[in-house]
Short mmCIF file of C-alpha atoms and ligand atoms in Angstrom, two decimals:
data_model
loop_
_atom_site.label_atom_id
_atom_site.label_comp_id
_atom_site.label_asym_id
_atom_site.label_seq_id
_atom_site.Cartn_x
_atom_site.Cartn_y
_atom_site.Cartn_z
CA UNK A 455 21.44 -18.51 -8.34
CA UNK A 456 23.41 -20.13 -6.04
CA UNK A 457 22.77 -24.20 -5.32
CA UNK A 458 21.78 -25.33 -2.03
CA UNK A 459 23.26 -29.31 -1.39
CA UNK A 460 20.49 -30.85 0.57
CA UNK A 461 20.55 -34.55 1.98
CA UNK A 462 17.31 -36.99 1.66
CA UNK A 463 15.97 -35.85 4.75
CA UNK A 464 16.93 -32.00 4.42
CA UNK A 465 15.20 -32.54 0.89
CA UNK A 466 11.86 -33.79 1.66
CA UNK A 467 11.83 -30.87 4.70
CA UNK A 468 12.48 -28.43 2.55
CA UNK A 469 9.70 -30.10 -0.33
CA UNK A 470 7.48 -30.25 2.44
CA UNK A 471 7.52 -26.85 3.52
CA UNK A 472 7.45 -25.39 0.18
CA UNK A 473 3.96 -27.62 -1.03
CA UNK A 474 2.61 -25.81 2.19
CA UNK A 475 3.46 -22.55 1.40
CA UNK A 476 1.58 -22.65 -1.60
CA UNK A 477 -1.04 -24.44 -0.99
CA UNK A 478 -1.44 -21.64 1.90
CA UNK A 479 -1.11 -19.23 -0.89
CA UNK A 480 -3.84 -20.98 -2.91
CA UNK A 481 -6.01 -21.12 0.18
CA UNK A 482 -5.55 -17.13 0.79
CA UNK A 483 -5.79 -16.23 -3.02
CA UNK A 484 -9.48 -17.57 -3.01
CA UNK A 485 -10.24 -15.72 -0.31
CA UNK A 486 -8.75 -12.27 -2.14
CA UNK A 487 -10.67 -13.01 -4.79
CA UNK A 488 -14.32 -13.51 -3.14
CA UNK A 489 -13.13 -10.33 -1.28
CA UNK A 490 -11.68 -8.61 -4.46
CA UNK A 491 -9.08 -7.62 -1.38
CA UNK A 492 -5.61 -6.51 -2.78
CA UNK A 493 -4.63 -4.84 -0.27
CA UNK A 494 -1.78 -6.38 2.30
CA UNK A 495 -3.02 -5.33 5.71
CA UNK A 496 -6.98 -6.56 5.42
CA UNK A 497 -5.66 -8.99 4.17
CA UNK A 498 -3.69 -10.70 6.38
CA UNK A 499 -6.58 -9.43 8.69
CA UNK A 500 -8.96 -11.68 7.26
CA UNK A 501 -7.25 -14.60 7.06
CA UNK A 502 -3.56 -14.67 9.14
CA UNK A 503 -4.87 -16.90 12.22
CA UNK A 504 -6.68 -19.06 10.43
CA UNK A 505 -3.53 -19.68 7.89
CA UNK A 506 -1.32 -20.05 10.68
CA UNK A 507 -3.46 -22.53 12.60
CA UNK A 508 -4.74 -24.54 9.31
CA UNK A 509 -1.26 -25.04 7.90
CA UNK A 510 1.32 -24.94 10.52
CA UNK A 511 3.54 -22.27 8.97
CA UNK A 512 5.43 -19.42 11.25
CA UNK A 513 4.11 -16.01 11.51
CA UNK A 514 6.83 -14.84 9.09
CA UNK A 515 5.97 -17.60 6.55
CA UNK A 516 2.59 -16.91 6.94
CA UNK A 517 3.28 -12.86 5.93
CA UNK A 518 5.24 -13.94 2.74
CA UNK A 519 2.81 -16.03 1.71
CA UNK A 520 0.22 -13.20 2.02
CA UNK A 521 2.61 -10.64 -0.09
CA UNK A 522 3.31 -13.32 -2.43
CA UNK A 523 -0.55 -13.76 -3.25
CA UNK A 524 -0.77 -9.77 -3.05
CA UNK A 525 1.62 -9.14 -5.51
CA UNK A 526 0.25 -11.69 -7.74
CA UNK A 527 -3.46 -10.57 -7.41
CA UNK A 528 -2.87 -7.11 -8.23
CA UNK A 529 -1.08 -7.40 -11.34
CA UNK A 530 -4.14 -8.86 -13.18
CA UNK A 531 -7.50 -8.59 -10.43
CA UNK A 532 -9.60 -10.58 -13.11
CA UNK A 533 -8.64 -13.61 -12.64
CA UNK A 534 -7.67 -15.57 -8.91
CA UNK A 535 -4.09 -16.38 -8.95
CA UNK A 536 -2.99 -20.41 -8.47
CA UNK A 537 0.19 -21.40 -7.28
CA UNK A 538 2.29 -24.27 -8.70
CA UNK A 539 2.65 -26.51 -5.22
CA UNK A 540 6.93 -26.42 -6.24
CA UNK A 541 6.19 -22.21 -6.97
CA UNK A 542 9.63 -20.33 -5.71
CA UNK A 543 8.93 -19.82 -2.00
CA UNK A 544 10.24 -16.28 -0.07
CA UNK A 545 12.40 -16.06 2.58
CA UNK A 546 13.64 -12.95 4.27
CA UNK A 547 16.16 -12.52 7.26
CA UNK A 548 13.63 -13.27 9.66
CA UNK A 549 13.25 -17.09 7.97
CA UNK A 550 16.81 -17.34 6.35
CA UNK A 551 20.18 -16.23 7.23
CA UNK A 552 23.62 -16.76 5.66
CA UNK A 553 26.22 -18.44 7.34
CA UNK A 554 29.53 -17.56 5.94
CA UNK A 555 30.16 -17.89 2.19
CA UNK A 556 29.37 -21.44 2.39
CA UNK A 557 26.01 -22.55 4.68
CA UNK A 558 22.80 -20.87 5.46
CA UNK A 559 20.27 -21.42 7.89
CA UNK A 560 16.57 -22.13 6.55
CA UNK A 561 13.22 -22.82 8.18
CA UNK A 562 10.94 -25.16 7.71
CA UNK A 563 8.18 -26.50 8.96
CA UNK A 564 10.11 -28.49 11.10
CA UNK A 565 12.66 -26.22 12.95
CA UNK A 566 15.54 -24.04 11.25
CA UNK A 567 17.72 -26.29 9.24
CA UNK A 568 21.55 -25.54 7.86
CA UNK A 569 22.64 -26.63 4.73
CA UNK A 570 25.82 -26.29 2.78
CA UNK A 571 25.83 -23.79 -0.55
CA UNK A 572 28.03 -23.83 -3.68
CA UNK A 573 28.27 -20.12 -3.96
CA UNK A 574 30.36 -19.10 -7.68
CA UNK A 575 33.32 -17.20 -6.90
CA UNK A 576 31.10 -13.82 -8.46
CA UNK A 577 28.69 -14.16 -6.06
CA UNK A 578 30.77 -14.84 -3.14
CA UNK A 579 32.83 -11.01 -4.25
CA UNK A 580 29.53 -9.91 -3.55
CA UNK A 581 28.73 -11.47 -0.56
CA UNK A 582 28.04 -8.53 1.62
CA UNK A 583 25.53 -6.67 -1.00
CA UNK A 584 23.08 -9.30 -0.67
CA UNK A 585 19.56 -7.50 -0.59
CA UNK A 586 16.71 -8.61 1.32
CA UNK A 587 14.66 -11.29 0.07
CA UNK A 588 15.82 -14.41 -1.13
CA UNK A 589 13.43 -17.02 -3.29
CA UNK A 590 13.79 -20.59 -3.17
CA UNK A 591 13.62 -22.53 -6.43
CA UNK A 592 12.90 -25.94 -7.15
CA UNK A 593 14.11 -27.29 -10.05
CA UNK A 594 14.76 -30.43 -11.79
CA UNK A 595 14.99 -32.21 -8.07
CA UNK A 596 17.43 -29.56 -6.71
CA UNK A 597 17.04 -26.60 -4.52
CA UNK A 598 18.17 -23.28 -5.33
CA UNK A 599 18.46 -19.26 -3.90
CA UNK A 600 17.83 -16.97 -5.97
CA UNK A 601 19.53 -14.22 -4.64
CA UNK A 602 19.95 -10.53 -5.12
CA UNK A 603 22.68 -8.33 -4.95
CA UNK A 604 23.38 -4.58 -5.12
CA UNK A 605 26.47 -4.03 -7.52
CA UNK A 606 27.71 -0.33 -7.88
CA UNK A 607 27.76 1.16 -11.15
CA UNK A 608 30.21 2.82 -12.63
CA UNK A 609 30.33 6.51 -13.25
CA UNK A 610 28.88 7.51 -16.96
CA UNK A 611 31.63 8.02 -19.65
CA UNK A 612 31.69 10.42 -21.22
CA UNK A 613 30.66 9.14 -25.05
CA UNK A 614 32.76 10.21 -28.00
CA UNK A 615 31.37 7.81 -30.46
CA UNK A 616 28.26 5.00 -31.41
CA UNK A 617 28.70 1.41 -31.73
CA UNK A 618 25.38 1.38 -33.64
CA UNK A 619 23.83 -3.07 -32.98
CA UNK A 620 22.42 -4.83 -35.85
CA UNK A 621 21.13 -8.44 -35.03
CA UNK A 622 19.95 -10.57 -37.21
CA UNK A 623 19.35 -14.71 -37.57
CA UNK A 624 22.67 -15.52 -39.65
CA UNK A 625 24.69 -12.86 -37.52
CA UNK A 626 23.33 -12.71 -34.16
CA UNK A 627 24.84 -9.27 -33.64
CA UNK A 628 27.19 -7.16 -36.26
CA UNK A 629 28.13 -3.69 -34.80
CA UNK A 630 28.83 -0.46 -37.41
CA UNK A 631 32.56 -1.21 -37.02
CA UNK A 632 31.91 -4.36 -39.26
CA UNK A 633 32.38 -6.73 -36.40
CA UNK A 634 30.67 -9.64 -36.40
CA UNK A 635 29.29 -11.33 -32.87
CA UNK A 636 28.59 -15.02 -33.99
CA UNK A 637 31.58 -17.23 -33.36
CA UNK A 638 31.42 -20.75 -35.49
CA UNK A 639 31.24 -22.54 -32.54
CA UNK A 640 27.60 -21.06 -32.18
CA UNK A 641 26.59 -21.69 -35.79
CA UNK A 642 28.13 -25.40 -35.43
CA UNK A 643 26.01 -25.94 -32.31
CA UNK A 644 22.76 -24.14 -33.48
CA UNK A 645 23.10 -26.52 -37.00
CA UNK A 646 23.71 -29.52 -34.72
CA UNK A 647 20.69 -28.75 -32.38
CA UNK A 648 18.55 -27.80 -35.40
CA UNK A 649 19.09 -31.25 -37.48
CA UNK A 650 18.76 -33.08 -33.91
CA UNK A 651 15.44 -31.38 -33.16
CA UNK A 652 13.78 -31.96 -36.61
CA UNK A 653 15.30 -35.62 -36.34
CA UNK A 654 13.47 -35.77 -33.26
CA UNK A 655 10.32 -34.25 -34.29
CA UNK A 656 10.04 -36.78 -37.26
CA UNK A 657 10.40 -39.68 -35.48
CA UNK A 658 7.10 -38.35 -32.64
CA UNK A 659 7.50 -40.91 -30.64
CA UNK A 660 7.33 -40.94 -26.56
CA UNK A 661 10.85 -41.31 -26.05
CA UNK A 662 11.59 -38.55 -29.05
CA UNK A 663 9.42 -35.96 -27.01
CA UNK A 664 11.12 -36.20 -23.81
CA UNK A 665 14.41 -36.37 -25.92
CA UNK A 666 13.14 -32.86 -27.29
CA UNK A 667 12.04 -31.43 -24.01
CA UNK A 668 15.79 -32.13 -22.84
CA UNK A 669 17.11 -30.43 -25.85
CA UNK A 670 14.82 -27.56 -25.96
CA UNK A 671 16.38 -27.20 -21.98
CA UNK A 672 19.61 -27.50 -23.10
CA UNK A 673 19.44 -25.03 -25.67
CA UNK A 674 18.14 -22.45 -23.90
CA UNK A 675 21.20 -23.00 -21.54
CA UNK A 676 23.47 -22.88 -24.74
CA UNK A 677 21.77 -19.66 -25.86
CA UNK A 678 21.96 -18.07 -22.86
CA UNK A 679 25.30 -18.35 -22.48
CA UNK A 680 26.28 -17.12 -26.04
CA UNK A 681 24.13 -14.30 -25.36
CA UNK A 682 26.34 -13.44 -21.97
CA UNK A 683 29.44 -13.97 -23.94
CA UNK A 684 28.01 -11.60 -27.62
CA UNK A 685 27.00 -8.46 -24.78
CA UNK A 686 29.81 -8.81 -22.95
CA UNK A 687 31.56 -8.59 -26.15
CA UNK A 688 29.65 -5.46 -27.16
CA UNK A 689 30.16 -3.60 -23.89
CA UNK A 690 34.19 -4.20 -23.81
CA UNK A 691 34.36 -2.65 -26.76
CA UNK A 692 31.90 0.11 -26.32
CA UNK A 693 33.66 0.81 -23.32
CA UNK A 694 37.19 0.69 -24.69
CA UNK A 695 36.02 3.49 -27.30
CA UNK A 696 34.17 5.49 -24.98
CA UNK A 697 30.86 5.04 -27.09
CA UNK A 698 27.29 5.00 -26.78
CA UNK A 699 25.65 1.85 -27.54
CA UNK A 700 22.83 2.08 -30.28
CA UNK A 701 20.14 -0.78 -31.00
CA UNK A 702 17.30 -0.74 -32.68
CA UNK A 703 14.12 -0.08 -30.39
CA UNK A 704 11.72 -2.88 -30.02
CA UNK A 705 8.78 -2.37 -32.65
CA UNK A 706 5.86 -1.46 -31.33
CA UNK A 707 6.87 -1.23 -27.72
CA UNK A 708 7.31 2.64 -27.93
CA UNK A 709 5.18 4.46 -30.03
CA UNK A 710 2.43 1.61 -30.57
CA UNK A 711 3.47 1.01 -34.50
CA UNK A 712 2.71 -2.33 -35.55
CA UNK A 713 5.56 -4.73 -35.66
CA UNK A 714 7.19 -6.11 -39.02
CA UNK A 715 6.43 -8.91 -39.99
CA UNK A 716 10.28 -9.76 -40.67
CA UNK A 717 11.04 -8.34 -37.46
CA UNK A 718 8.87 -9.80 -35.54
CA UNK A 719 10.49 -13.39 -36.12
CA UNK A 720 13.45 -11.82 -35.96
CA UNK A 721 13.02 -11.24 -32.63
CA UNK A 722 11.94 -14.20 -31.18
CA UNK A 723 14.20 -16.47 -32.72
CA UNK A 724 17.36 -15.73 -31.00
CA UNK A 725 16.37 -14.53 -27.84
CA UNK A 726 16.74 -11.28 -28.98
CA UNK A 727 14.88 -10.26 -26.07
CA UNK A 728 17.13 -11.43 -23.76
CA UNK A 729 20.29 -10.13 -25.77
CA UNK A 730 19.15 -6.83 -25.31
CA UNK A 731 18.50 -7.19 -21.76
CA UNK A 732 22.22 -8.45 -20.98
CA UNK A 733 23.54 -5.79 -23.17
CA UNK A 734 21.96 -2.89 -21.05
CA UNK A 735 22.26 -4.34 -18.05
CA UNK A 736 26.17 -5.07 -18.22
CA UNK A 737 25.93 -1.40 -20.05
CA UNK A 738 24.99 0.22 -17.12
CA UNK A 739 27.02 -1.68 -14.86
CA UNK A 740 30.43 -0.24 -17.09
CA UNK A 741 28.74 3.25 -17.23
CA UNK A 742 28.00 3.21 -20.85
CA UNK A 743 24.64 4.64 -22.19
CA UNK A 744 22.06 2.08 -24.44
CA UNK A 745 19.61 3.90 -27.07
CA UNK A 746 17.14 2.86 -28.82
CA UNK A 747 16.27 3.82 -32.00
CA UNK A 748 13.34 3.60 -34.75
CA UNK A 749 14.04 0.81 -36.43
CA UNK A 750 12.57 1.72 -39.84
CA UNK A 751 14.34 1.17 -43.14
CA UNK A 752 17.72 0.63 -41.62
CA UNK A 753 18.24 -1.86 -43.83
CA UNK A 754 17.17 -0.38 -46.79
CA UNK A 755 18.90 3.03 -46.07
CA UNK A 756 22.01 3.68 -47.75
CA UNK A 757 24.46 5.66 -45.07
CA UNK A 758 25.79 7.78 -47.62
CA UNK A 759 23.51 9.61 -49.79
CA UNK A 760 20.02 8.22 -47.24
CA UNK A 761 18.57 6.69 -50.73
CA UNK A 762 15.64 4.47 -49.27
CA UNK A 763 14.66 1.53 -51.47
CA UNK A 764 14.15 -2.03 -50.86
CA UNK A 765 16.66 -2.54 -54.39
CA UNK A 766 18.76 -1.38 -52.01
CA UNK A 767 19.04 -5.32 -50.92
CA UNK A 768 19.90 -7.61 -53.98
CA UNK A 769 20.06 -10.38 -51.95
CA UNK A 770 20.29 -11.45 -47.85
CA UNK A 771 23.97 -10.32 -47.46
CA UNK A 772 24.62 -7.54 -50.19
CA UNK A 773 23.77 -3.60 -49.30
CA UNK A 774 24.53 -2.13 -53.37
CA UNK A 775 22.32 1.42 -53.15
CA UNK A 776 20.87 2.02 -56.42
CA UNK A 777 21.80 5.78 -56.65
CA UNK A 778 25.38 6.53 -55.45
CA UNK A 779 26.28 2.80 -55.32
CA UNK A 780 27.86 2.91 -52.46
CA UNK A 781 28.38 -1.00 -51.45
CA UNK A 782 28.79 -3.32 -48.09
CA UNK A 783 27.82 -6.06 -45.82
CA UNK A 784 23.99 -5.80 -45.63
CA UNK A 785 24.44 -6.05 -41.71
CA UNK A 786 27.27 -3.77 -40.84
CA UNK A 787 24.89 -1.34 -43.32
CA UNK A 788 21.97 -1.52 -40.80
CA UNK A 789 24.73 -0.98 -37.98
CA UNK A 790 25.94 2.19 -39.49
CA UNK A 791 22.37 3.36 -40.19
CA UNK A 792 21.86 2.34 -36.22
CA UNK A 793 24.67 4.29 -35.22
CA UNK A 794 24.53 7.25 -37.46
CA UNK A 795 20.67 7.70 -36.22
CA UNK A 796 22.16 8.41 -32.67
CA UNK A 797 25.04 10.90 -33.88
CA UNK A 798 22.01 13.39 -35.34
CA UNK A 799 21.11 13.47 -31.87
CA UNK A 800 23.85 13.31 -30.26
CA UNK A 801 25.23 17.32 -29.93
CA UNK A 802 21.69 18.96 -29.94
CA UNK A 803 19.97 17.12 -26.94
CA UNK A 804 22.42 15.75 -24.52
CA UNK A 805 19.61 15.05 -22.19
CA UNK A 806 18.08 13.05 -24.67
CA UNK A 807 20.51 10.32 -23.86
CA UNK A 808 19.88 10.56 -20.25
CA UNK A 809 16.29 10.41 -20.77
CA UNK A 810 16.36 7.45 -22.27
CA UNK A 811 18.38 5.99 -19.91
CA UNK A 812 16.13 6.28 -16.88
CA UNK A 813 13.59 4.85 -19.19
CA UNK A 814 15.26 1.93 -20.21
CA UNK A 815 17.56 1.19 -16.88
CA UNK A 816 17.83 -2.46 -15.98
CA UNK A 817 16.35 -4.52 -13.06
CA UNK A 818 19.10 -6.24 -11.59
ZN1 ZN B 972 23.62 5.98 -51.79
#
């Protein structure tokens, strides 16, 4: 994301030009739905000229909008697509180009204009992989560029071990080493946000609502950020012991088995979603394979002797297994039983691991 420092009157232009484009889109969405038409070319047949001429935007603005509408329509051709009139707008080199590390040149509706950019010191490394299309995002009264950027990967290791990932509420991740991914500072912050929010939530009032919208914001941001810092984490270390990294697979998304109940919560209420994307994204990037594995009973298994019983689990935090007694952390338990699921495979299909790396490899 890189900001874009506009001045009043480079602000309104740009607001301007972007309630067009969609509205445009709008306009050319009902008429791909009355036409059922999701295809690009008849498209813009059917309604280019009449775009153009009806909403002042340039031939190139007037493709992108098409695509954009396209693209939209054919992921779900029941129902017409509607556009938000601050929706992220395209641009491509034909409508925006970069100007250094520090300007780029945009048009609008009223001639190209330049503005400065605050490019971060990452993306400005990576200034000359920047991939075709650019969207421009409107946010909280600011402009932004979301941009993309082709980053080489680095060659696979070659594993030796697993660095089987449990993840859990209390300990947002715990690998089969024992160590645990949940600094204090997090819990301190998650406690304060929690008491603020059901403060907040008590009171109801007008003021308390936006006061919770603004918090909800912020700790998205906060979560986020942990969430860079706990995968980063993860792949360091995965990388400094040449392992694979195990986590459980998603329930359900696989092999259609119904979800957990447990499970489910468990993985919406950390972003575990998002947790797992970082993970195998900045996996890839360092060369390091991500597995997934069924997820069933690793709590309840005991590593040793593979005794499955909910007794297992006295209590949240306590794995005691009920036949060899072999004892732990309930967490770094599930790890190992992440990990060791992995090892099984590990020597007898080593195309497993590939496999499942093409299936699961990241959209950057
Ligand atoms: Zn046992």
């Amino acid at each position: 994301m890189v900001k874009v420092n506009t001045d009043k009157e480079q602000y309104e232009k740009l607001l301007k030009t972007m309630h067009r484009f969609n509205d445009a889109c709008n306009d050319i969405a009902n008429v791909a739905f009355k036409n059922r038409c999701a295809n690009k070319v008849k498209l813009q047949k059917i309604v280019y000229y009449d775009i153009r001429e009806r909403y002042g935007l340039s031939a190139q603005m007037t493709v992108r909008a098409i695509s954009k509408v396209v693209e939209s329509y054919k992921r779900n051709k029941k129902i017409k697509p509607t556009f938000r009139r601050d929706g992220a707008m395209v641009y491509d080199q034909r409508i925006l180009s970069w100007k250094g590390i520090d300007r780029v040149s945009i048009l609008t509706l009223d001639g190209r204009i330049e503005l400065p950019i605050v490019f971060g010191q990452y993306q400005a490394m990576r200034m000359n992989r920047i991939r075709g299309q650019v969207d421009l995002i409107h946010r909280n009264g600011t402009f932004y560029l979301a941009v993309v950027v082709d980053v080489p990967e680095e060659e696979m290791i070659k594993p030796v071990g697993v660095l089987g990932v449990d993840m859990g509420i209390v300990n947002i991740a715990v690998d089969s080493d024992g160590d645990t991914y949940s600094g204090e500072e997090m819990d301190r912050v998650r406690e304060r946000i929690e008491s603020l929010k059901a403060d907040l939530q008590r009171c109801g009032t007008k003021s308390a609502k936006r006061h919770l919208k603004k918090i909800s914001g912020r700790e998205a941001r906060f979560r986020r950020n942990m969430n860079h810092c706990i995968s980063k984490e993860l792949v360091a270390k995965a990388k400094d012991t040449q392992s694979i990294i195990a986590l459980e697979e998603l329930g359900g998304i696989r092999n259609g088995t119904t979800v957990r109940k447990s499970q489910r919560r468990r993985q919406h209420s950390w972003g575990f979603y998002q947790l797992r994307r970082f993970i195998e994204y900045k996996a890839a990037l360092a060369g390091i394979p991500v597995v997934g594995i069924d997820p069933a009973y690793t709590s309840q298994e005991c590593p040793v002797c593979h005794h499955i019983s909910r007794k297992n689990r006295p209590n949240r935090d306590t794995f005691r297994c009920g036949l060899c007694g072999f004892s732990g952390h309930a967490d770094h338990i599930a790890a190992m039983n992440i990990a060791a699921r992995v090892t099984v495979n590990l020597p007898i299909v080593s195309g497993f691991i590939e496999h499942e790396l093409q299936e699961q490899a990241p959209t950057l």
